[in-house]
């Protein structure tokens, strides 16, 4: 799990507090990043439609949410490289010698 703003790693993105007075019984508290001060991953609270719209609008935070916090992709060194493919490093996923073609 990582902060979608500064990529600082976290053991969890939210904590669950039980509250008997709520109909669902659970209350989520999102984790704040100690490095940048923002909410670590705001997409935990949003539904899929909002995430999908942000993915279509190519918002980096949405792609970081999917890459690290949903798929859990990590490199061997533990750092991950979700931003590399957005900067043209898609070769790691497709193959170094293959060429991407848009039809």
mmCIF file of N, CA and C in Angstrom:
data_model
loop_
_atom_site.group_PDB
_atom_site.id
_atom_site.type_symbol
_atom_site.label_atom_id
_atom_site.label_comp_id
_atom_site.label_asym_id
_atom_site.label_seq_id
_atom_site.Cartn_x
_atom_site.Cartn_y
_atom_site.Cartn_z
ATOM 1 N N UNK A 1 0.834 -1.169 0.000
ATOM 2 C CA UNK A 1 0.000 0.000 0.000
ATOM 3 C C UNK A 1 0.888 1.245 0.000
ATOM 4 N N UNK A 2 0.506 2.207 -0.808
ATOM 5 C CA UNK A 2 1.293 3.429 -0.933
ATOM 6 C C UNK A 2 0.397 4.661 -0.991
ATOM 7 N N UNK A 3 0.966 5.787 -0.579
ATOM 8 C CA UNK A 3 0.298 7.077 -0.727
ATOM 9 C C UNK A 3 0.245 7.395 -2.215
ATOM 10 N N UNK A 4 -0.907 7.816 -2.722
ATOM 11 C CA UNK A 4 -1.024 8.088 -4.151
ATOM 12 C C UNK A 4 -0.436 9.443 -4.528
ATOM 13 N N UNK A 5 -0.056 10.247 -3.544
ATOM 14 C CA UNK A 5 0.535 11.550 -3.826
ATOM 15 C C UNK A 5 2.059 11.483 -3.858
ATOM 16 N N UNK A 6 2.666 10.919 -2.790
ATOM 17 C CA UNK A 6 4.133 10.922 -2.683
ATOM 18 C C UNK A 6 4.755 9.534 -2.698
ATOM 19 N N UNK A 7 3.947 8.474 -2.817
ATOM 20 C CA UNK A 7 4.389 7.081 -2.926
ATOM 21 C C UNK A 7 5.034 6.530 -1.658
ATOM 22 N N UNK A 8 4.783 7.158 -0.524
ATOM 23 C CA UNK A 8 5.291 6.664 0.753
ATOM 24 C C UNK A 8 4.545 5.383 1.126
ATOM 25 N N UNK A 9 5.248 4.307 1.507
ATOM 26 C CA UNK A 9 4.562 3.041 1.824
ATOM 27 C C UNK A 9 3.847 3.070 3.174
ATOM 28 N N UNK A 10 2.740 2.315 3.260
ATOM 29 C CA UNK A 10 1.933 2.210 4.474
ATOM 30 C C UNK A 10 1.554 0.755 4.698
ATOM 31 N N UNK A 11 1.388 0.342 5.961
ATOM 32 C CA UNK A 11 0.893 -1.014 6.205
ATOM 33 C C UNK A 11 -0.606 -1.137 5.916
ATOM 34 N N UNK A 12 -1.356 -0.039 6.067
ATOM 35 C CA UNK A 12 -2.791 -0.035 5.788
ATOM 36 C C UNK A 12 -3.222 1.374 5.412
ATOM 37 N N UNK A 13 -4.283 1.472 4.623
ATOM 38 C CA UNK A 13 -4.763 2.767 4.138
ATOM 39 C C UNK A 13 -5.898 3.332 4.975
ATOM 40 N N UNK A 14 -6.498 2.514 5.818
ATOM 41 C CA UNK A 14 -7.595 2.965 6.672
ATOM 42 C C UNK A 14 -7.677 2.051 7.885
ATOM 43 N N UNK A 15 -8.358 2.555 8.916
ATOM 44 C CA UNK A 15 -8.658 1.728 10.087
ATOM 45 C C UNK A 15 -10.173 1.670 10.238
ATOM 46 N N UNK A 16 -10.659 0.562 10.739
ATOM 47 C CA UNK A 16 -12.092 0.361 10.930
ATOM 48 C C UNK A 16 -12.410 0.437 12.410
ATOM 49 N N UNK A 17 -13.360 1.291 12.766
ATOM 50 C CA UNK A 17 -13.825 1.430 14.144
ATOM 51 C C UNK A 17 -15.261 0.929 14.209
ATOM 52 N N UNK A 18 -15.541 0.067 15.159
ATOM 53 C CA UNK A 18 -16.889 -0.468 15.316
ATOM 54 C C UNK A 18 -17.726 0.495 16.134
ATOM 55 N N UNK A 19 -18.920 0.782 15.638
ATOM 56 C CA UNK A 19 -19.840 1.685 16.308
ATOM 57 C C UNK A 19 -21.231 1.071 16.248
ATOM 58 N N UNK A 20 -21.761 0.708 17.385
ATOM 59 C CA UNK A 20 -23.064 0.037 17.431
ATOM 60 C C UNK A 20 -24.209 0.949 17.019
ATOM 61 N N UNK A 21 -24.044 2.260 17.117
ATOM 62 C CA UNK A 21 -25.130 3.179 16.788
ATOM 63 C C UNK A 21 -25.303 3.376 15.279
ATOM 64 N N UNK A 22 -24.287 3.019 14.478
ATOM 65 C CA UNK A 22 -24.405 3.143 13.028
ATOM 66 C C UNK A 22 -25.127 1.930 12.452
ATOM 67 N N UNK A 23 -25.935 2.125 11.405
ATOM 68 C CA UNK A 23 -26.635 0.988 10.806
ATOM 69 C C UNK A 23 -25.682 -0.079 10.273
ATOM 70 N N UNK A 24 -24.575 0.346 9.663
ATOM 71 C CA UNK A 24 -23.627 -0.624 9.121
ATOM 72 C C UNK A 24 -22.724 -1.178 10.217
ATOM 73 N N UNK A 25 -22.572 -0.439 11.311
ATOM 74 C CA UNK A 25 -21.748 -0.907 12.418
ATOM 75 C C UNK A 25 -20.284 -0.566 12.302
ATOM 76 N N UNK A 26 -19.836 -0.095 11.139
ATOM 77 C CA UNK A 26 -18.415 0.197 10.933
ATOM 78 C C UNK A 26 -18.201 1.654 10.542
ATOM 79 N N UNK A 27 -17.088 2.190 10.971
ATOM 80 C CA UNK A 27 -16.702 3.551 10.661
ATOM 81 C C UNK A 27 -15.262 3.507 10.170
ATOM 82 N N UNK A 28 -15.013 4.013 8.962
ATOM 83 C CA UNK A 28 -13.667 4.012 8.396
ATOM 84 C C UNK A 28 -12.976 5.330 8.683
ATOM 85 N N UNK A 29 -11.692 5.252 9.017
ATOM 86 C CA UNK A 29 -10.869 6.443 9.167
ATOM 87 C C UNK A 29 -9.676 6.288 8.238
ATOM 88 N N UNK A 30 -9.591 7.192 7.240
ATOM 89 C CA UNK A 30 -8.511 7.120 6.269
ATOM 90 C C UNK A 30 -7.200 7.549 6.898
ATOM 91 N N UNK A 31 -6.112 6.921 6.465
ATOM 92 C CA UNK A 31 -4.774 7.221 6.976
ATOM 93 C C UNK A 31 -4.229 8.468 6.301
ATOM 94 N N UNK A 32 -3.653 9.363 7.084
ATOM 95 C CA UNK A 32 -2.962 10.546 6.552
ATOM 96 C C UNK A 32 -1.491 10.216 6.388
ATOM 97 N N UNK A 33 -0.919 10.680 5.299
ATOM 98 C CA UNK A 33 0.500 10.451 5.025
ATOM 99 C C UNK A 33 1.333 11.385 5.896
ATOM 100 N N UNK A 34 2.288 10.822 6.618
ATOM 101 C CA UNK A 34 3.139 11.668 7.450
ATOM 102 C C UNK A 34 4.164 12.442 6.632
ATOM 103 N N UNK A 35 4.414 12.024 5.393
ATOM 104 C CA UNK A 35 5.377 12.723 4.548
ATOM 105 C C UNK A 35 4.760 13.955 3.880
ATOM 106 N N UNK A 36 3.601 13.784 3.212
ATOM 107 C CA UNK A 36 3.024 14.909 2.466
ATOM 108 C C UNK A 36 1.815 15.535 3.153
ATOM 109 N N UNK A 37 1.215 14.859 4.136
ATOM 110 C CA UNK A 37 0.087 15.409 4.871
ATOM 111 C C UNK A 37 -1.272 15.182 4.227
ATOM 112 N N UNK A 38 -1.303 14.602 3.035
ATOM 113 C CA UNK A 38 -2.566 14.311 2.351
ATOM 114 C C UNK A 38 -3.123 12.975 2.812
ATOM 115 N N UNK A 39 -4.380 12.721 2.456
ATOM 116 C CA UNK A 39 -4.955 11.396 2.685
ATOM 117 C C UNK A 39 -4.181 10.423 1.808
ATOM 118 N N UNK A 40 -3.797 9.273 2.375
ATOM 119 C CA UNK A 40 -2.938 8.338 1.652
ATOM 120 C C UNK A 40 -3.575 7.843 0.357
ATOM 121 N N UNK A 41 -4.859 7.498 0.386
ATOM 122 C CA UNK A 41 -5.540 7.036 -0.825
ATOM 123 C C UNK A 41 -7.022 7.373 -0.730
ATOM 124 N N UNK A 42 -7.418 8.460 -1.372
ATOM 125 C CA UNK A 42 -8.810 8.913 -1.309
ATOM 126 C C UNK A 42 -9.754 7.990 -2.063
ATOM 127 N N UNK A 43 -9.237 7.166 -2.969
ATOM 128 C CA UNK A 43 -10.092 6.294 -3.767
ATOM 129 C C UNK A 43 -10.637 5.113 -2.972
ATOM 130 N N UNK A 44 -10.158 4.913 -1.749
ATOM 131 C CA UNK A 44 -10.710 3.867 -0.887
ATOM 132 C C UNK A 44 -12.177 4.155 -0.608
ATOM 133 N N UNK A 45 -12.534 5.424 -0.459
ATOM 134 C CA UNK A 45 -13.914 5.825 -0.172
ATOM 135 C C UNK A 45 -14.791 5.950 -1.414
ATOM 136 N N UNK A 46 -14.195 6.218 -2.575
ATOM 137 C CA UNK A 46 -14.977 6.454 -3.790
ATOM 138 C C UNK A 46 -15.451 5.142 -4.396
ATOM 139 N N UNK A 47 -16.571 5.224 -5.114
ATOM 140 C CA UNK A 47 -17.037 4.020 -5.793
ATOM 141 C C UNK A 47 -16.342 3.894 -7.149
ATOM 142 N N UNK A 48 -16.645 2.816 -7.836
ATOM 143 C CA UNK A 48 -15.954 2.499 -9.083
ATOM 144 C C UNK A 48 -16.188 3.534 -10.174
ATOM 145 N N UNK A 49 -17.357 4.156 -10.209
ATOM 146 C CA UNK A 49 -17.667 5.130 -11.260
ATOM 147 C C UNK A 49 -16.706 6.325 -11.188
ATOM 148 N N UNK A 50 -16.470 6.833 -9.988
ATOM 149 C CA UNK A 50 -15.544 7.963 -9.819
ATOM 150 C C UNK A 50 -14.132 7.539 -10.217
ATOM 151 N N UNK A 51 -13.724 6.351 -9.806
ATOM 152 C CA UNK A 51 -12.400 5.844 -10.179
ATOM 153 C C UNK A 51 -12.291 5.705 -11.685
ATOM 154 N N UNK A 52 -13.312 5.162 -12.316
ATOM 155 C CA UNK A 52 -13.296 4.980 -13.767
ATOM 156 C C UNK A 52 -13.184 6.318 -14.493
ATOM 157 N N UNK A 53 -13.925 7.317 -14.047
ATOM 158 C CA UNK A 53 -13.864 8.644 -14.673
ATOM 159 C C UNK A 53 -12.466 9.222 -14.541
ATOM 160 N N UNK A 54 -11.855 9.091 -13.359
ATOM 161 C CA UNK A 54 -10.496 9.606 -13.168
ATOM 162 C C UNK A 54 -9.472 8.831 -13.988
ATOM 163 N N UNK A 55 -9.708 7.544 -14.215
ATOM 164 C CA UNK A 55 -8.815 6.778 -15.091
ATOM 165 C C UNK A 55 -8.942 7.253 -16.531
ATOM 166 N N UNK A 56 -10.162 7.543 -16.975
ATOM 167 C CA UNK A 56 -10.369 8.057 -18.330
ATOM 168 C C UNK A 56 -9.724 9.432 -18.479
ATOM 169 N N UNK A 57 -9.779 10.239 -17.423
ATOM 170 C CA UNK A 57 -9.162 11.572 -17.459
ATOM 171 C C UNK A 57 -7.656 11.518 -17.219
ATOM 172 N N UNK A 58 -7.107 10.325 -17.093
ATOM 173 C CA UNK A 58 -5.679 10.065 -16.905
ATOM 174 C C UNK A 58 -5.132 10.835 -15.702
ATOM 175 N N UNK A 59 -5.807 10.691 -14.567
ATOM 176 C CA UNK A 59 -5.314 11.280 -13.324
ATOM 177 C C UNK A 59 -4.333 10.299 -12.694
ATOM 178 N N UNK A 60 -3.140 10.779 -12.414
ATOM 179 C CA UNK A 60 -2.063 9.930 -11.926
ATOM 180 C C UNK A 60 -2.431 9.226 -10.630
ATOM 181 N N UNK A 61 -3.142 9.890 -9.728
ATOM 182 C CA UNK A 61 -3.540 9.286 -8.465
ATOM 183 C C UNK A 61 -4.422 8.068 -8.655
ATOM 184 N N UNK A 62 -5.301 8.104 -9.655
ATOM 185 C CA UNK A 62 -6.172 6.964 -9.929
ATOM 186 C C UNK A 62 -5.357 5.768 -10.416
ATOM 187 N N UNK A 63 -4.389 6.017 -11.283
ATOM 188 C CA UNK A 63 -3.535 4.931 -11.767
ATOM 189 C C UNK A 63 -2.653 4.383 -10.647
ATOM 190 N N UNK A 64 -2.156 5.254 -9.794
ATOM 191 C CA UNK A 64 -1.365 4.784 -8.658
ATOM 192 C C UNK A 64 -2.213 3.943 -7.714
ATOM 193 N N UNK A 65 -3.475 4.330 -7.485
ATOM 194 C CA UNK A 65 -4.385 3.559 -6.637
ATOM 195 C C UNK A 65 -4.555 2.145 -7.187
ATOM 196 N N UNK A 66 -4.838 2.048 -8.484
ATOM 197 C CA UNK A 66 -5.061 0.738 -9.093
ATOM 198 C C UNK A 66 -3.777 -0.084 -9.067
ATOM 199 N N UNK A 67 -2.647 0.541 -9.429
ATOM 200 C CA UNK A 67 -1.386 -0.188 -9.560
ATOM 201 C C UNK A 67 -0.894 -0.732 -8.226
ATOM 202 N N UNK A 68 -0.801 0.124 -7.213
ATOM 203 C CA UNK A 68 -0.219 -0.311 -5.941
ATOM 204 C C UNK A 68 -1.239 -0.822 -4.943
ATOM 205 N N UNK A 69 -2.376 -0.160 -4.825
ATOM 206 C CA UNK A 69 -3.287 -0.458 -3.732
ATOM 207 C C UNK A 69 -4.387 -1.444 -4.100
ATOM 208 N N UNK A 70 -4.593 -1.695 -5.388
ATOM 209 C CA UNK A 70 -5.551 -2.716 -5.793
ATOM 210 C C UNK A 70 -4.811 -3.950 -6.302
ATOM 211 N N UNK A 71 -3.918 -3.752 -7.270
ATOM 212 C CA UNK A 71 -3.164 -4.875 -7.818
ATOM 213 C C UNK A 71 -1.989 -5.282 -6.934
ATOM 214 N N UNK A 72 -1.443 -4.338 -6.176
ATOM 215 C CA UNK A 72 -0.321 -4.638 -5.286
ATOM 216 C C UNK A 72 0.968 -4.932 -6.013
ATOM 217 N N UNK A 73 1.230 -4.265 -7.135
ATOM 218 C CA UNK A 73 2.436 -4.516 -7.923
ATOM 219 C C UNK A 73 3.649 -3.924 -7.220
ATOM 220 N N UNK A 74 4.692 -4.718 -7.070
ATOM 221 C CA UNK A 74 5.958 -4.277 -6.499
ATOM 222 C C UNK A 74 7.094 -4.864 -7.336
ATOM 223 N N UNK A 75 8.153 -4.127 -7.489
ATOM 224 C CA UNK A 75 9.346 -4.629 -8.163
ATOM 225 C C UNK A 75 10.149 -5.474 -7.188
ATOM 226 N N UNK A 76 11.219 -6.116 -7.679
ATOM 227 C CA UNK A 76 12.042 -6.945 -6.810
ATOM 228 C C UNK A 76 12.694 -6.152 -5.684
ATOM 229 N N UNK A 77 13.031 -4.886 -5.937
ATOM 230 C CA UNK A 77 13.671 -4.073 -4.906
ATOM 231 C C UNK A 77 12.658 -3.485 -3.927
ATOM 232 N N UNK A 78 11.359 -3.757 -4.126
ATOM 233 C CA UNK A 78 10.324 -3.308 -3.210
ATOM 234 C C UNK A 78 9.834 -1.898 -3.451
ATOM 235 N N UNK A 79 10.342 -1.232 -4.479
ATOM 236 C CA UNK A 79 9.957 0.160 -4.719
ATOM 237 C C UNK A 79 8.762 0.279 -5.654
ATOM 238 N N UNK A 80 8.614 -0.632 -6.590
ATOM 239 C CA UNK A 80 7.519 -0.528 -7.545
ATOM 240 C C UNK A 80 7.859 0.470 -8.638
ATOM 241 N N UNK A 81 7.168 0.365 -9.757
ATOM 242 C CA UNK A 81 7.440 1.272 -10.866
ATOM 243 C C UNK A 81 6.162 1.593 -11.626
ATOM 244 N N UNK A 82 5.162 2.064 -10.926
ATOM 245 C CA UNK A 82 3.898 2.380 -11.583
ATOM 246 C C UNK A 82 4.018 3.601 -12.468
ATOM 247 N N UNK A 83 4.877 4.546 -12.110
ATOM 248 C CA UNK A 83 4.998 5.751 -12.916
ATOM 249 C C UNK A 83 5.851 5.526 -14.152
ATOM 250 N N UNK A 84 6.692 4.514 -14.134
ATOM 251 C CA UNK A 84 7.566 4.244 -15.272
ATOM 252 C C UNK A 84 6.794 3.911 -16.529
ATOM 253 N N UNK A 85 5.725 3.131 -16.404
ATOM 254 C CA UNK A 85 4.967 2.774 -17.602
ATOM 255 C C UNK A 85 4.209 3.956 -18.144
ATOM 256 N N UNK A 86 3.865 4.931 -17.300
ATOM 257 C CA UNK A 86 3.169 6.111 -17.807
ATOM 258 C C UNK A 86 4.137 7.047 -18.513
ATOM 259 N N UNK A 87 5.429 6.941 -18.207
ATOM 260 C CA UNK A 87 6.435 7.772 -18.875
ATOM 261 C C UNK A 87 7.044 7.053 -20.066
ATOM 262 N N UNK A 88 6.496 5.928 -20.451
ATOM 263 C CA UNK A 88 7.002 5.229 -21.625
ATOM 264 C C UNK A 88 7.734 3.951 -21.278
ATOM 265 N N UNK A 89 7.710 3.500 -20.050
ATOM 266 C CA UNK A 89 8.400 2.286 -19.653
ATOM 267 C C UNK A 89 7.514 1.065 -19.755
ATOM 268 N N UNK A 90 6.599 1.043 -20.690
ATOM 269 C CA UNK A 90 5.678 -0.064 -20.848
ATOM 270 C C UNK A 90 6.402 -1.322 -21.300
ATOM 271 N N UNK A 91 7.655 -1.220 -21.694
ATOM 272 C CA UNK A 91 8.425 -2.368 -22.155
ATOM 273 C C UNK A 91 8.564 -3.448 -21.113
ATOM 274 N N UNK A 92 8.543 -3.094 -19.845
ATOM 275 C CA UNK A 92 8.623 -4.098 -18.787
ATOM 276 C C UNK A 92 7.404 -5.002 -18.790
ATOM 277 N N UNK A 93 6.264 -4.473 -19.186
ATOM 278 C CA UNK A 93 5.034 -5.254 -19.173
ATOM 279 C C UNK A 93 4.861 -6.027 -20.478
ATOM 280 N N UNK A 94 5.281 -5.456 -21.585
ATOM 281 C CA UNK A 94 5.050 -6.072 -22.884
ATOM 282 C C UNK A 94 6.237 -6.937 -23.287
ATOM 283 N N UNK A 95 7.423 -6.511 -22.997
ATOM 284 C CA UNK A 95 8.645 -7.171 -23.443
ATOM 285 C C UNK A 95 9.568 -6.114 -23.996
ATOM 286 N N UNK A 96 10.818 -6.178 -23.647
ATOM 287 C CA UNK A 96 11.748 -5.103 -24.005
ATOM 288 C C UNK A 96 11.896 -4.925 -25.511
ATOM 289 N N UNK A 97 11.828 -6.007 -26.283
ATOM 290 C CA UNK A 97 12.077 -5.877 -27.712
ATOM 291 C C UNK A 97 10.796 -5.757 -28.535
ATOM 292 N N UNK A 98 9.637 -5.875 -27.893
ATOM 293 C CA UNK A 98 8.384 -5.731 -28.624
ATOM 294 C C UNK A 98 8.004 -4.275 -28.751
ATOM 295 N N UNK A 99 7.265 -3.967 -29.772
ATOM 296 C CA UNK A 99 6.859 -2.585 -30.029
ATOM 297 C C UNK A 99 5.354 -2.450 -29.831
ATOM 298 N N UNK A 100 4.943 -1.393 -29.125
ATOM 299 C CA UNK A 100 3.524 -1.132 -28.947
ATOM 300 C C UNK A 100 2.978 -0.396 -30.156
ATOM 301 N N UNK A 101 1.838 -0.843 -30.634
ATOM 302 C CA UNK A 101 1.203 -0.170 -31.769
ATOM 303 C C UNK A 101 -0.237 0.128 -31.414
ATOM 304 N N UNK A 102 -0.639 1.352 -31.669
ATOM 305 C CA UNK A 102 -2.027 1.730 -31.468
ATOM 306 C C UNK A 102 -2.752 1.653 -32.790
ATOM 307 N N UNK A 103 -3.860 0.946 -32.828
ATOM 308 C CA UNK A 103 -4.625 0.791 -34.076
ATOM 309 C C UNK A 103 -5.769 1.758 -34.118
#
